[in-house]
């Protein structure tokens, strides 16, 4: 599946969960901030994606569950630049482009609250999982 096909699948399943028009959802739509998403919704999305795409979902990676904890640990260890933190996180989140990780790290360092997980992040996970 290509990135756009993966994004279409993510958009379609997300729209079904939140009863909205898939055309209103973009790669930049943030699940926890732009939608009324709760952990049970992520479980439903994970199950639906596993069925639709035939992949084993690692929810920790797909939904960036430990990313902020990793950012905090790296900051405690003395890493204070977004690009440096992003590079150190890359091996644990190989589906995210370095630019995306850097943006997430910069937002976290700037104190932006709330999970920044986007539909595009989930689509990137699917692409990475399908390529194996």
CSV table of N, CA, C and O in Angstrom, one decimal:
chain,number,residue,atom,x,y,z
A,1,UNK,N,0.8,-1.2,0.0
A,1,UNK,CA,0.0,0.0,0.0
A,1,UNK,C,0.9,1.2,0.0
A,1,UNK,O,1.9,1.3,0.7
A,2,UNK,N,0.5,2.2,-0.7
A,2,UNK,CA,1.2,3.5,-0.7
A,2,UNK,C,0.8,4.3,0.4
A,2,UNK,O,-0.2,4.1,1.1
A,3,UNK,N,1.5,5.4,0.7
A,3,UNK,CA,1.2,6.3,1.8
A,3,UNK,C,-0.2,6.9,1.6
A,3,UNK,O,-1.0,7.0,2.6
A,4,UNK,N,-0.6,7.2,0.4
A,4,UNK,CA,-1.9,7.8,0.2
A,4,UNK,C,-3.0,6.8,0.4
A,4,UNK,O,-4.1,7.1,0.9
A,5,UNK,N,-2.8,5.5,0.0
A,5,UNK,CA,-3.7,4.5,0.3
A,5,UNK,C,-3.9,4.2,1.8
A,5,UNK,O,-5.0,4.1,2.3
A,6,UNK,N,-2.7,4.2,2.4
A,6,UNK,CA,-2.7,4.0,3.9
A,6,UNK,C,-3.5,5.2,4.6
A,6,UNK,O,-4.3,4.9,5.5
A,7,UNK,N,-3.2,6.4,4.1
A,7,UNK,CA,-3.9,7.5,4.7
A,7,UNK,C,-5.4,7.4,4.4
A,7,UNK,O,-6.3,7.7,5.3
A,8,UNK,N,-5.8,7.0,3.2
A,8,UNK,CA,-7.3,6.8,3.0
A,8,UNK,C,-7.9,5.8,3.9
A,8,UNK,O,-9.0,6.0,4.4
A,9,UNK,N,-7.2,4.7,4.2
A,9,UNK,CA,-7.7,3.7,5.1
A,9,UNK,C,-7.8,4.3,6.5
A,9,UNK,O,-8.9,4.1,7.2
A,10,UNK,N,-6.8,5.0,6.9
A,10,UNK,CA,-6.9,5.6,8.3
A,10,UNK,C,-8.0,6.6,8.3
A,10,UNK,O,-8.8,6.6,9.3
A,11,UNK,N,-8.1,7.4,7.3
A,11,UNK,CA,-9.2,8.4,7.3
A,11,UNK,C,-10.6,7.8,7.3
A,11,UNK,O,-11.5,8.2,8.1
A,12,UNK,N,-10.8,6.7,6.5
A,12,UNK,CA,-12.1,6.0,6.5
A,12,UNK,C,-12.4,5.4,7.8
A,12,UNK,O,-13.6,5.6,8.3
A,13,UNK,N,-11.5,4.7,8.4
A,13,UNK,CA,-11.8,4.1,9.7
A,13,UNK,C,-12.0,5.1,10.8
A,13,UNK,O,-12.9,5.0,11.7
A,14,UNK,N,-11.2,6.2,10.8
A,14,UNK,CA,-11.3,7.3,11.8
A,14,UNK,C,-12.7,7.9,11.6
A,14,UNK,O,-13.4,8.2,12.6
A,15,UNK,N,-13.1,8.2,10.4
A,15,UNK,CA,-14.4,8.8,10.2
A,15,UNK,C,-15.5,7.9,10.7
A,15,UNK,O,-16.5,8.4,11.2
A,16,UNK,N,-15.4,6.6,10.5
A,16,UNK,CA,-16.4,5.7,11.0
A,16,UNK,C,-16.5,5.7,12.5
A,16,UNK,O,-17.6,5.7,13.1
A,17,UNK,N,-15.4,5.8,13.2
A,17,UNK,CA,-15.4,5.8,14.6
A,17,UNK,C,-16.0,7.1,15.1
A,17,UNK,O,-16.8,7.1,16.1
A,18,UNK,N,-15.6,8.2,14.5
A,18,UNK,CA,-16.1,9.6,15.0
A,18,UNK,C,-17.3,10.1,14.3
A,18,UNK,O,-17.7,11.2,14.5
A,19,UNK,N,-17.9,9.3,13.4
A,19,UNK,CA,-19.1,9.7,12.7
A,19,UNK,C,-18.9,11.0,12.0
A,19,UNK,O,-19.7,11.9,12.2
A,20,UNK,N,-17.9,11.2,11.2
A,20,UNK,CA,-17.6,12.4,10.5
A,20,UNK,C,-17.3,12.1,9.0
A,20,UNK,O,-17.1,10.9,8.7
A,21,UNK,N,-17.2,13.1,8.2
A,21,UNK,CA,-16.9,12.9,6.8
A,21,UNK,C,-15.4,12.7,6.6
A,21,UNK,O,-14.6,13.5,7.1
A,22,UNK,N,-15.0,11.6,6.0
A,22,UNK,CA,-13.6,11.4,5.8
A,22,UNK,C,-12.9,12.5,5.0
A,22,UNK,O,-11.7,12.8,5.2
A,23,UNK,N,-13.6,13.3,4.2
A,23,UNK,CA,-13.1,14.4,3.5
A,23,UNK,C,-12.6,15.5,4.4
A,23,UNK,O,-11.8,16.3,4.0
A,24,UNK,N,-13.2,15.6,5.6
A,24,UNK,CA,-12.8,16.6,6.6
A,24,UNK,C,-11.5,16.2,7.3
A,24,UNK,O,-10.9,17.1,8.0
A,25,UNK,N,-11.0,15.0,7.2
A,25,UNK,CA,-9.8,14.5,7.8
A,25,UNK,C,-8.6,14.6,6.9
A,25,UNK,O,-8.7,14.2,5.8
A,26,UNK,N,-7.5,15.1,7.4
A,26,UNK,CA,-6.3,15.2,6.6
A,26,UNK,C,-5.1,14.5,7.4
A,26,UNK,O,-5.3,14.1,8.5
A,27,UNK,N,-4.0,14.4,6.7
A,27,UNK,CA,-2.8,13.8,7.3
A,27,UNK,C,-2.4,14.6,8.6
A,27,UNK,O,-1.9,14.0,9.6
A,28,UNK,N,-2.8,15.9,8.7
A,28,UNK,CA,-2.4,16.7,9.8
A,28,UNK,C,-3.4,16.7,10.9
A,28,UNK,O,-3.2,17.2,12.0
A,29,UNK,N,-4.6,16.0,10.7
A,29,UNK,CA,-5.6,15.9,11.8
A,29,UNK,C,-5.0,15.2,13.0
A,29,UNK,O,-4.5,14.1,12.8
A,30,UNK,N,-5.0,15.8,14.1
A,30,UNK,CA,-4.5,15.2,15.4
A,30,UNK,C,-5.6,14.5,16.1
A,30,UNK,O,-6.6,15.1,16.4
A,31,UNK,N,-5.3,13.2,16.3
A,31,UNK,CA,-6.4,12.4,16.9
A,31,UNK,C,-6.8,12.9,18.3
A,31,UNK,O,-8.0,12.9,18.6
A,32,UNK,N,-5.9,13.2,19.2
A,32,UNK,CA,-6.3,13.5,20.5
A,32,UNK,C,-6.7,15.0,20.7
A,32,UNK,O,-7.3,15.4,21.7
A,33,UNK,N,-6.3,15.8,19.8
A,33,UNK,CA,-6.5,17.3,20.0
A,33,UNK,C,-7.6,17.8,19.1
A,33,UNK,O,-8.4,18.7,19.4
A,34,UNK,N,-7.7,17.3,17.9
A,34,UNK,CA,-8.7,17.7,16.9
A,34,UNK,C,-10.0,16.9,16.9
A,34,UNK,O,-11.0,17.4,16.4
A,35,UNK,N,-9.9,15.7,17.4
A,35,UNK,CA,-11.1,14.8,17.5
A,35,UNK,C,-11.3,14.5,19.0
A,35,UNK,O,-10.4,14.5,19.8
A,36,UNK,N,-12.5,14.0,19.3
A,36,UNK,CA,-12.8,13.6,20.7
A,36,UNK,C,-12.2,12.2,21.0
A,36,UNK,O,-13.0,11.4,21.5
A,37,UNK,N,-11.0,12.0,20.7
A,37,UNK,CA,-10.4,10.6,20.8
A,37,UNK,C,-10.0,10.3,22.2
A,37,UNK,O,-9.4,11.1,22.9
A,38,UNK,N,-10.3,9.1,22.6
A,38,UNK,CA,-9.9,8.5,23.9
A,38,UNK,C,-9.2,7.2,23.6
A,38,UNK,O,-9.3,6.7,22.5
A,39,UNK,N,-8.7,6.6,24.7
A,39,UNK,CA,-7.9,5.4,24.5
A,39,UNK,C,-8.7,4.3,23.9
A,39,UNK,O,-8.2,3.5,23.1
A,40,UNK,N,-10.0,4.2,24.2
A,40,UNK,CA,-10.8,3.1,23.7
A,40,UNK,C,-11.0,3.3,22.2
A,40,UNK,O,-11.1,2.3,21.4
A,41,UNK,N,-11.0,4.6,21.7
A,41,UNK,CA,-11.1,4.8,20.3
A,41,UNK,C,-9.8,4.4,19.6
A,41,UNK,O,-9.9,3.9,18.5
A,42,UNK,N,-8.7,4.5,20.2
A,42,UNK,CA,-7.4,4.1,19.6
A,42,UNK,C,-7.4,2.5,19.5
A,42,UNK,O,-6.9,2.0,18.6
A,43,UNK,N,-8.0,1.9,20.5
A,43,UNK,CA,-8.1,0.4,20.5
A,43,UNK,C,-9.0,0.0,19.3
A,43,UNK,O,-8.6,-0.9,18.5
A,44,UNK,N,-10.1,0.7,19.1
A,44,UNK,CA,-11.0,0.4,18.0
A,44,UNK,C,-10.3,0.7,16.6
A,44,UNK,O,-10.4,-0.1,15.7
A,45,UNK,N,-9.5,1.8,16.6
A,45,UNK,CA,-8.8,2.1,15.3
A,45,UNK,C,-7.7,1.1,15.1
A,45,UNK,O,-7.5,0.6,14.0
A,46,UNK,N,-7.0,0.7,16.1
A,46,UNK,CA,-5.9,-0.3,16.0
A,46,UNK,C,-6.5,-1.7,15.4
A,46,UNK,O,-5.9,-2.3,14.5
A,47,UNK,N,-7.6,-2.1,16.0
A,47,UNK,CA,-8.2,-3.4,15.6
A,47,UNK,C,-8.7,-3.3,14.1
A,47,UNK,O,-8.4,-4.2,13.3
A,48,UNK,N,-9.3,-2.2,13.8
A,48,UNK,CA,-9.8,-2.0,12.4
A,48,UNK,C,-8.6,-1.9,11.4
A,48,UNK,O,-8.7,-2.5,10.3
A,49,UNK,N,-7.5,-1.3,11.8
A,49,UNK,CA,-6.4,-1.2,10.9
A,49,UNK,C,-5.7,-2.5,10.7
A,49,UNK,O,-5.3,-2.9,9.6
A,50,UNK,N,-5.6,-3.3,11.8
A,50,UNK,CA,-5.0,-4.6,11.7
A,50,UNK,C,-5.8,-5.5,10.7
A,50,UNK,O,-5.3,-6.2,9.9
A,51,UNK,N,-7.2,-5.4,10.9
A,51,UNK,CA,-8.0,-6.2,10.0
A,51,UNK,C,-7.9,-5.7,8.5
A,51,UNK,O,-7.8,-6.5,7.6
A,52,UNK,N,-8.0,-4.4,8.3
A,52,UNK,CA,-8.1,-3.9,7.0
A,52,UNK,C,-6.8,-4.0,6.2
A,52,UNK,O,-6.8,-4.2,5.0
A,53,UNK,N,-5.7,-3.9,7.0
A,53,UNK,CA,-4.4,-3.9,6.3
A,53,UNK,C,-3.5,-5.2,6.5
A,53,UNK,O,-2.5,-5.3,5.9
A,54,UNK,N,-4.0,-6.1,7.3
A,54,UNK,CA,-3.3,-7.3,7.6
A,54,UNK,C,-1.9,-7.1,8.2
A,54,UNK,O,-1.0,-7.9,7.9
A,55,UNK,N,-1.8,-6.2,9.1
A,55,UNK,CA,-0.6,-6.0,9.9
A,55,UNK,C,-0.8,-6.2,11.3
A,55,UNK,O,-1.9,-6.0,11.9
A,56,UNK,N,0.3,-6.5,12.0
A,56,UNK,CA,0.3,-6.6,13.5
A,56,UNK,C,0.5,-5.2,14.0
A,56,UNK,O,1.5,-4.6,13.6
A,57,UNK,N,-0.4,-4.7,14.7
A,57,UNK,CA,-0.3,-3.3,15.2
A,57,UNK,C,0.5,-3.3,16.5
A,57,UNK,O,0.2,-4.0,17.5
A,58,UNK,N,1.6,-2.5,16.5
A,58,UNK,CA,2.3,-2.2,17.8
A,58,UNK,C,1.8,-0.8,18.2
A,58,UNK,O,2.2,0.2,17.7
A,59,UNK,N,0.8,-0.8,19.1
A,59,UNK,CA,0.2,0.4,19.5
A,59,UNK,C,1.2,1.4,20.1
A,59,UNK,O,1.0,2.6,19.9
A,60,UNK,N,2.2,1.0,20.8
A,60,UNK,CA,3.2,1.9,21.3
A,60,UNK,C,3.8,2.7,20.2
A,60,UNK,O,4.0,3.9,20.3
A,61,UNK,N,4.2,2.0,19.1
A,61,UNK,CA,4.9,2.7,18.0
A,61,UNK,C,3.8,3.5,17.2
A,61,UNK,O,4.0,4.6,16.9
A,62,UNK,N,2.7,2.8,16.8
A,62,UNK,CA,1.8,3.4,15.9
A,62,UNK,C,1.1,4.7,16.5
A,62,UNK,O,0.9,5.6,15.8
A,63,UNK,N,0.9,4.7,17.8
A,63,UNK,CA,0.2,5.8,18.5
A,63,UNK,C,1.1,6.7,19.3
A,63,UNK,O,0.7,7.5,20.1
A,64,UNK,N,2.4,6.5,19.2
A,64,UNK,CA,3.5,7.3,19.8
A,64,UNK,C,3.3,7.3,21.3
A,64,UNK,O,3.6,8.4,21.9
A,65,UNK,N,2.9,6.2,21.9
A,65,UNK,CA,2.5,6.3,23.3
A,65,UNK,C,3.7,6.6,24.2
A,65,UNK,O,3.5,7.3,25.2
A,66,UNK,N,4.9,6.2,23.9
A,66,UNK,CA,6.0,6.4,24.8
A,66,UNK,C,6.9,7.6,24.4
A,66,UNK,O,7.9,7.8,25.0
A,67,UNK,N,6.5,8.3,23.3
A,67,UNK,CA,7.4,9.3,22.8
A,67,UNK,C,7.7,10.4,23.8
A,67,UNK,O,8.8,10.8,23.9
A,68,UNK,N,6.7,10.9,24.4
A,68,UNK,CA,6.9,12.0,25.4
A,68,UNK,C,7.8,11.6,26.6
A,68,UNK,O,8.6,12.3,27.0
A,69,UNK,N,7.7,10.3,27.0
A,69,UNK,CA,8.5,9.8,28.1
A,69,UNK,C,10.0,9.7,27.6
A,69,UNK,O,10.9,10.0,28.3
A,70,UNK,N,10.1,9.3,26.3
A,70,UNK,CA,11.5,9.2,25.7
A,70,UNK,C,12.1,10.6,25.6
A,70,UNK,O,13.2,10.9,26.0
A,71,UNK,N,11.3,11.6,25.2
A,71,UNK,CA,11.7,13.0,25.1
A,71,UNK,C,12.2,13.5,26.5
A,71,UNK,O,13.3,14.1,26.6
A,72,UNK,N,11.4,13.2,27.5
A,72,UNK,CA,11.7,13.6,28.9
A,72,UNK,C,13.0,13.0,29.4
A,72,UNK,O,13.9,13.6,30.0
A,73,UNK,N,13.2,11.7,29.1
A,73,UNK,CA,14.4,11.0,29.5
A,73,UNK,C,15.6,11.6,28.9
A,73,UNK,O,16.6,11.8,29.5
A,74,UNK,N,15.5,11.8,27.5
A,74,UNK,CA,16.6,12.4,26.8
A,74,UNK,C,17.0,13.8,27.3
A,74,UNK,O,18.2,14.1,27.4
A,75,UNK,N,16.0,14.6,27.6
A,75,UNK,CA,16.2,15.9,28.1
A,75,UNK,C,16.9,15.8,29.5
A,75,UNK,O,17.9,16.6,29.7
A,76,UNK,N,16.5,14.9,30.4
A,76,UNK,CA,17.2,14.7,31.7
A,76,UNK,C,18.6,14.3,31.5
A,76,UNK,O,19.5,14.6,32.3
A,77,UNK,N,18.9,13.6,30.4
A,77,UNK,CA,20.3,13.1,30.1
A,77,UNK,C,21.1,14.3,29.5
A,77,UNK,O,22.3,14.0,29.1
A,78,UNK,N,20.5,15.4,29.3
A,78,UNK,CA,21.3,16.6,28.8
A,78,UNK,C,21.1,16.9,27.3
A,78,UNK,O,21.7,17.8,26.8
A,79,UNK,N,20.2,16.2,26.7
A,79,UNK,CA,19.9,16.5,25.3
A,79,UNK,C,18.8,17.6,25.2
A,79,UNK,O,17.7,17.4,25.7
A,80,UNK,N,19.1,18.7,24.6
A,80,UNK,CA,18.2,19.9,24.7
A,80,UNK,C,17.8,20.4,23.3
A,80,UNK,O,17.0,21.3,23.2
A,81,UNK,N,18.4,19.9,22.3
A,81,UNK,CA,18.1,20.4,20.9
A,81,UNK,C,17.1,19.4,20.3
A,81,UNK,O,17.3,18.2,20.3
A,82,UNK,N,16.1,20.0,19.6
A,82,UNK,CA,15.1,19.1,19.0
A,82,UNK,C,15.6,18.1,18.0
A,82,UNK,O,15.2,17.0,18.0
A,83,UNK,N,16.5,18.6,17.1
A,83,UNK,CA,17.1,17.7,16.1
A,83,UNK,C,17.9,16.5,16.8
A,83,UNK,O,17.8,15.4,16.3
A,84,UNK,N,18.6,16.8,17.8
A,84,UNK,CA,19.4,15.8,18.5
A,84,UNK,C,18.4,14.8,19.2
A,84,UNK,O,18.6,13.6,19.0
A,85,UNK,N,17.4,15.3,19.8
A,85,UNK,CA,16.4,14.4,20.5
A,85,UNK,C,15.7,13.5,19.4
A,85,UNK,O,15.6,12.3,19.6
A,86,UNK,N,15.4,14.2,18.3
A,86,UNK,CA,14.7,13.4,17.2
A,86,UNK,C,15.6,12.3,16.7
A,86,UNK,O,15.1,11.2,16.5
A,87,UNK,N,16.9,12.6,16.5
A,87,UNK,CA,17.8,11.6,16.0
A,87,UNK,C,17.9,10.4,16.9
A,87,UNK,O,18.0,9.3,16.5
A,88,UNK,N,17.9,10.7,18.2
A,88,UNK,CA,18.0,9.6,19.2
A,88,UNK,C,16.7,8.8,19.3
A,88,UNK,O,16.8,7.6,19.7
A,89,UNK,N,15.6,9.4,18.9
A,89,UNK,CA,14.3,8.7,19.0
A,89,UNK,C,14.0,7.9,17.7
A,89,UNK,O,13.2,7.0,17.7
A,90,UNK,N,14.8,8.2,16.6
A,90,UNK,CA,14.5,7.5,15.3
A,90,UNK,C,14.5,6.0,15.4
A,90,UNK,O,13.6,5.4,14.8
A,91,UNK,N,15.4,5.4,16.1
A,91,UNK,CA,15.4,3.9,16.1
A,91,UNK,C,14.1,3.3,16.7
A,91,UNK,O,13.7,2.2,16.3
A,92,UNK,N,13.5,4.0,17.6
A,92,UNK,CA,12.3,3.5,18.3
A,92,UNK,C,11.0,3.8,17.5
A,92,UNK,O,10.0,3.2,17.7
A,93,UNK,N,11.1,4.8,16.6
A,93,UNK,CA,10.0,5.2,15.8
A,93,UNK,C,10.4,5.4,14.3
A,93,UNK,O,10.4,6.5,13.8
A,94,UNK,N,10.9,4.3,13.7
A,94,UNK,CA,11.5,4.3,12.4
A,94,UNK,C,10.5,4.7,11.3
A,94,UNK,O,10.9,5.1,10.2
A,95,UNK,N,9.2,4.7,11.6
A,95,UNK,CA,8.2,5.1,10.6
A,95,UNK,C,8.1,6.6,10.4
A,95,UNK,O,7.5,7.0,9.4
A,96,UNK,N,8.6,7.3,11.4
A,96,UNK,CA,8.5,8.8,11.3
A,96,UNK,C,9.7,9.4,10.6
A,96,UNK,O,10.8,9.1,11.0
A,97,UNK,N,9.4,10.3,9.7
A,97,UNK,CA,10.5,11.0,9.0
A,97,UNK,C,11.3,11.8,10.1
A,97,UNK,O,10.7,12.3,11.0
A,98,UNK,N,12.6,12.0,9.9
A,98,UNK,CA,13.4,12.9,10.8
A,98,UNK,C,12.8,14.3,11.0
A,98,UNK,O,12.8,14.8,12.1
A,99,UNK,N,12.2,14.8,9.9
A,99,UNK,CA,11.6,16.2,10.0
A,99,UNK,C,10.4,16.1,11.0
A,99,UNK,O,10.1,17.1,11.7
A,100,UNK,N,9.6,15.1,10.9
A,100,UNK,CA,8.4,14.9,11.7
A,100,UNK,C,8.8,14.8,13.2
A,100,UNK,O,8.3,15.4,14.1
A,101,UNK,N,9.8,13.9,13.4
A,101,UNK,CA,10.3,13.7,14.8
A,101,UNK,C,10.9,15.0,15.4
A,101,UNK,O,10.7,15.4,16.5
A,102,UNK,N,11.6,15.8,14.5
A,102,UNK,CA,12.1,17.0,15.0
A,102,UNK,C,11.0,18.0,15.3
A,102,UNK,O,11.1,18.7,16.4
A,103,UNK,N,10.0,18.1,14.5
A,103,UNK,CA,8.8,18.9,14.8
A,103,UNK,C,8.1,18.5,16.1
A,103,UNK,O,7.7,19.4,16.9
A,104,UNK,N,8.0,17.2,16.3
A,104,UNK,CA,7.4,16.8,17.6
A,104,UNK,C,8.2,17.1,18.8
A,104,UNK,O,7.7,17.6,19.8
A,105,UNK,N,9.5,16.9,18.6
A,105,UNK,CA,10.5,17.3,19.7
A,105,UNK,C,10.4,18.8,20.0
A,105,UNK,O,10.4,19.2,21.2
A,106,UNK,N,10.4,19.6,19.0
A,106,UNK,CA,10.4,21.0,19.1
A,106,UNK,C,9.1,21.5,19.8
A,106,UNK,O,9.1,22.3,20.7
A,107,UNK,N,8.0,20.9,19.5
A,107,UNK,CA,6.7,21.2,20.1
A,107,UNK,C,6.7,20.8,21.6
A,107,UNK,O,6.3,21.6,22.4
A,108,UNK,N,7.3,19.7,21.9
A,108,UNK,CA,7.4,19.2,23.2
A,108,UNK,C,8.3,20.1,24.0
A,108,UNK,O,7.9,20.5,25.2
A,109,UNK,N,9.4,20.5,23.5
A,109,UNK,CA,10.4,21.4,24.2
A,109,UNK,C,9.8,22.8,24.4
A,109,UNK,O,10.1,23.4,25.4
A,110,UNK,N,8.9,23.2,23.5
A,110,UNK,CA,8.2,24.5,23.6
A,110,UNK,C,7.0,24.4,24.6
A,110,UNK,O,6.4,25.5,24.8
A,111,UNK,N,6.8,23.3,25.1
A,111,UNK,CA,5.7,23.1,26.1
A,111,UNK,C,4.3,23.0,25.5
A,111,UNK,O,3.3,23.2,26.2
A,112,UNK,N,4.2,22.7,24.2
A,112,UNK,CA,2.9,22.5,23.6
A,112,UNK,C,2.3,21.3,24.3
A,112,UNK,O,2.8,20.2,24.3
A,113,UNK,N,1.1,21.5,24.8
A,113,UNK,CA,0.5,20.4,25.5
A,113,UNK,C,-0.4,19.5,24.6
A,113,UNK,O,-0.8,19.9,23.6
A,114,UNK,N,-0.5,18.3,25.1
A,114,UNK,CA,-1.4,17.3,24.4
A,114,UNK,C,-0.6,16.5,23.4
A,114,UNK,O,0.3,16.9,22.8
A,115,UNK,N,-1.1,15.3,23.2
A,115,UNK,CA,-0.5,14.4,22.2
A,115,UNK,C,-0.6,14.9,20.8
A,115,UNK,O,-1.7,15.3,20.4
A,116,UNK,N,0.4,14.9,20.1
A,116,UNK,CA,0.4,15.5,18.7
A,116,UNK,C,0.2,14.4,17.6
A,116,UNK,O,0.4,14.7,16.4
A,117,UNK,N,-0.2,13.2,18.0
A,117,UNK,CA,-0.4,12.1,17.1
A,117,UNK,C,-1.3,12.5,15.9
A,117,UNK,O,-2.4,13.0,16.2
A,118,UNK,N,-0.9,12.4,14.7
A,118,UNK,CA,-1.7,12.8,13.6
A,118,UNK,C,-2.1,11.5,12.8
A,118,UNK,O,-1.5,10.5,12.9
A,119,UNK,N,-3.1,11.7,11.9
A,119,UNK,CA,-3.5,10.6,11.0
A,119,UNK,C,-2.3,10.2,10.1
A,119,UNK,O,-2.2,9.1,9.8
A,120,UNK,N,-1.6,11.2,9.7
A,120,UNK,CA,-0.4,10.9,8.9
A,120,UNK,C,0.6,10.1,9.6
A,120,UNK,O,1.3,9.2,8.9
A,121,UNK,N,0.8,10.3,10.9
A,121,UNK,CA,1.7,9.4,11.7
A,121,UNK,C,1.2,8.0,11.6
A,121,UNK,O,2.0,7.0,11.5
A,122,UNK,N,0.0,7.7,11.8
A,122,UNK,CA,-0.6,6.4,11.8
A,122,UNK,C,-0.4,5.8,10.4
A,122,UNK,O,-0.1,4.6,10.2
A,123,UNK,N,-0.7,6.6,9.3
A,123,UNK,CA,-0.5,6.1,8.0
A,123,UNK,C,0.9,5.7,7.7
A,123,UNK,O,1.2,4.7,7.0
A,124,UNK,N,1.9,6.5,8.2
A,124,UNK,CA,3.3,6.2,8.1
A,124,UNK,C,3.7,4.9,8.8
A,124,UNK,O,4.5,4.1,8.3
A,125,UNK,N,3.0,4.7,9.9
A,125,UNK,CA,3.3,3.4,10.6
A,125,UNK,C,2.8,2.2,9.8
A,125,UNK,O,3.5,1.2,9.6
A,126,UNK,N,1.6,2.4,9.2
A,126,UNK,CA,1.1,1.3,8.3
A,126,UNK,C,2.0,1.0,7.2
A,126,UNK,O,2.3,-0.1,6.8
A,127,UNK,N,2.5,2.1,6.5
A,127,UNK,CA,3.4,1.9,5.4
A,127,UNK,C,4.7,1.2,5.9
A,127,UNK,O,5.1,0.2,5.2
A,128,UNK,N,5.2,1.6,7.0
A,128,UNK,CA,6.4,0.9,7.5
A,128,UNK,C,6.2,-0.6,7.9
A,128,UNK,O,7.0,-1.4,7.5
A,129,UNK,N,5.0,-0.8,8.5
A,129,UNK,CA,4.7,-2.2,8.9
A,129,UNK,C,4.5,-3.1,7.7
A,129,UNK,O,4.9,-4.2,7.7
A,130,UNK,N,3.9,-2.6,6.7
A,130,UNK,CA,3.6,-3.4,5.5
A,130,UNK,C,4.9,-3.7,4.7
A,130,UNK,O,5.0,-4.7,4.1
A,131,UNK,N,5.8,-2.8,4.8
A,131,UNK,CA,7.1,-3.0,4.1
A,131,UNK,C,8.0,-4.0,4.9
A,131,UNK,O,8.9,-4.6,4.3
A,132,UNK,N,7.7,-4.1,6.2
A,132,UNK,CA,8.3,-5.1,7.0
A,132,UNK,C,9.7,-4.7,7.3
A,132,UNK,O,10.6,-5.3,7.6
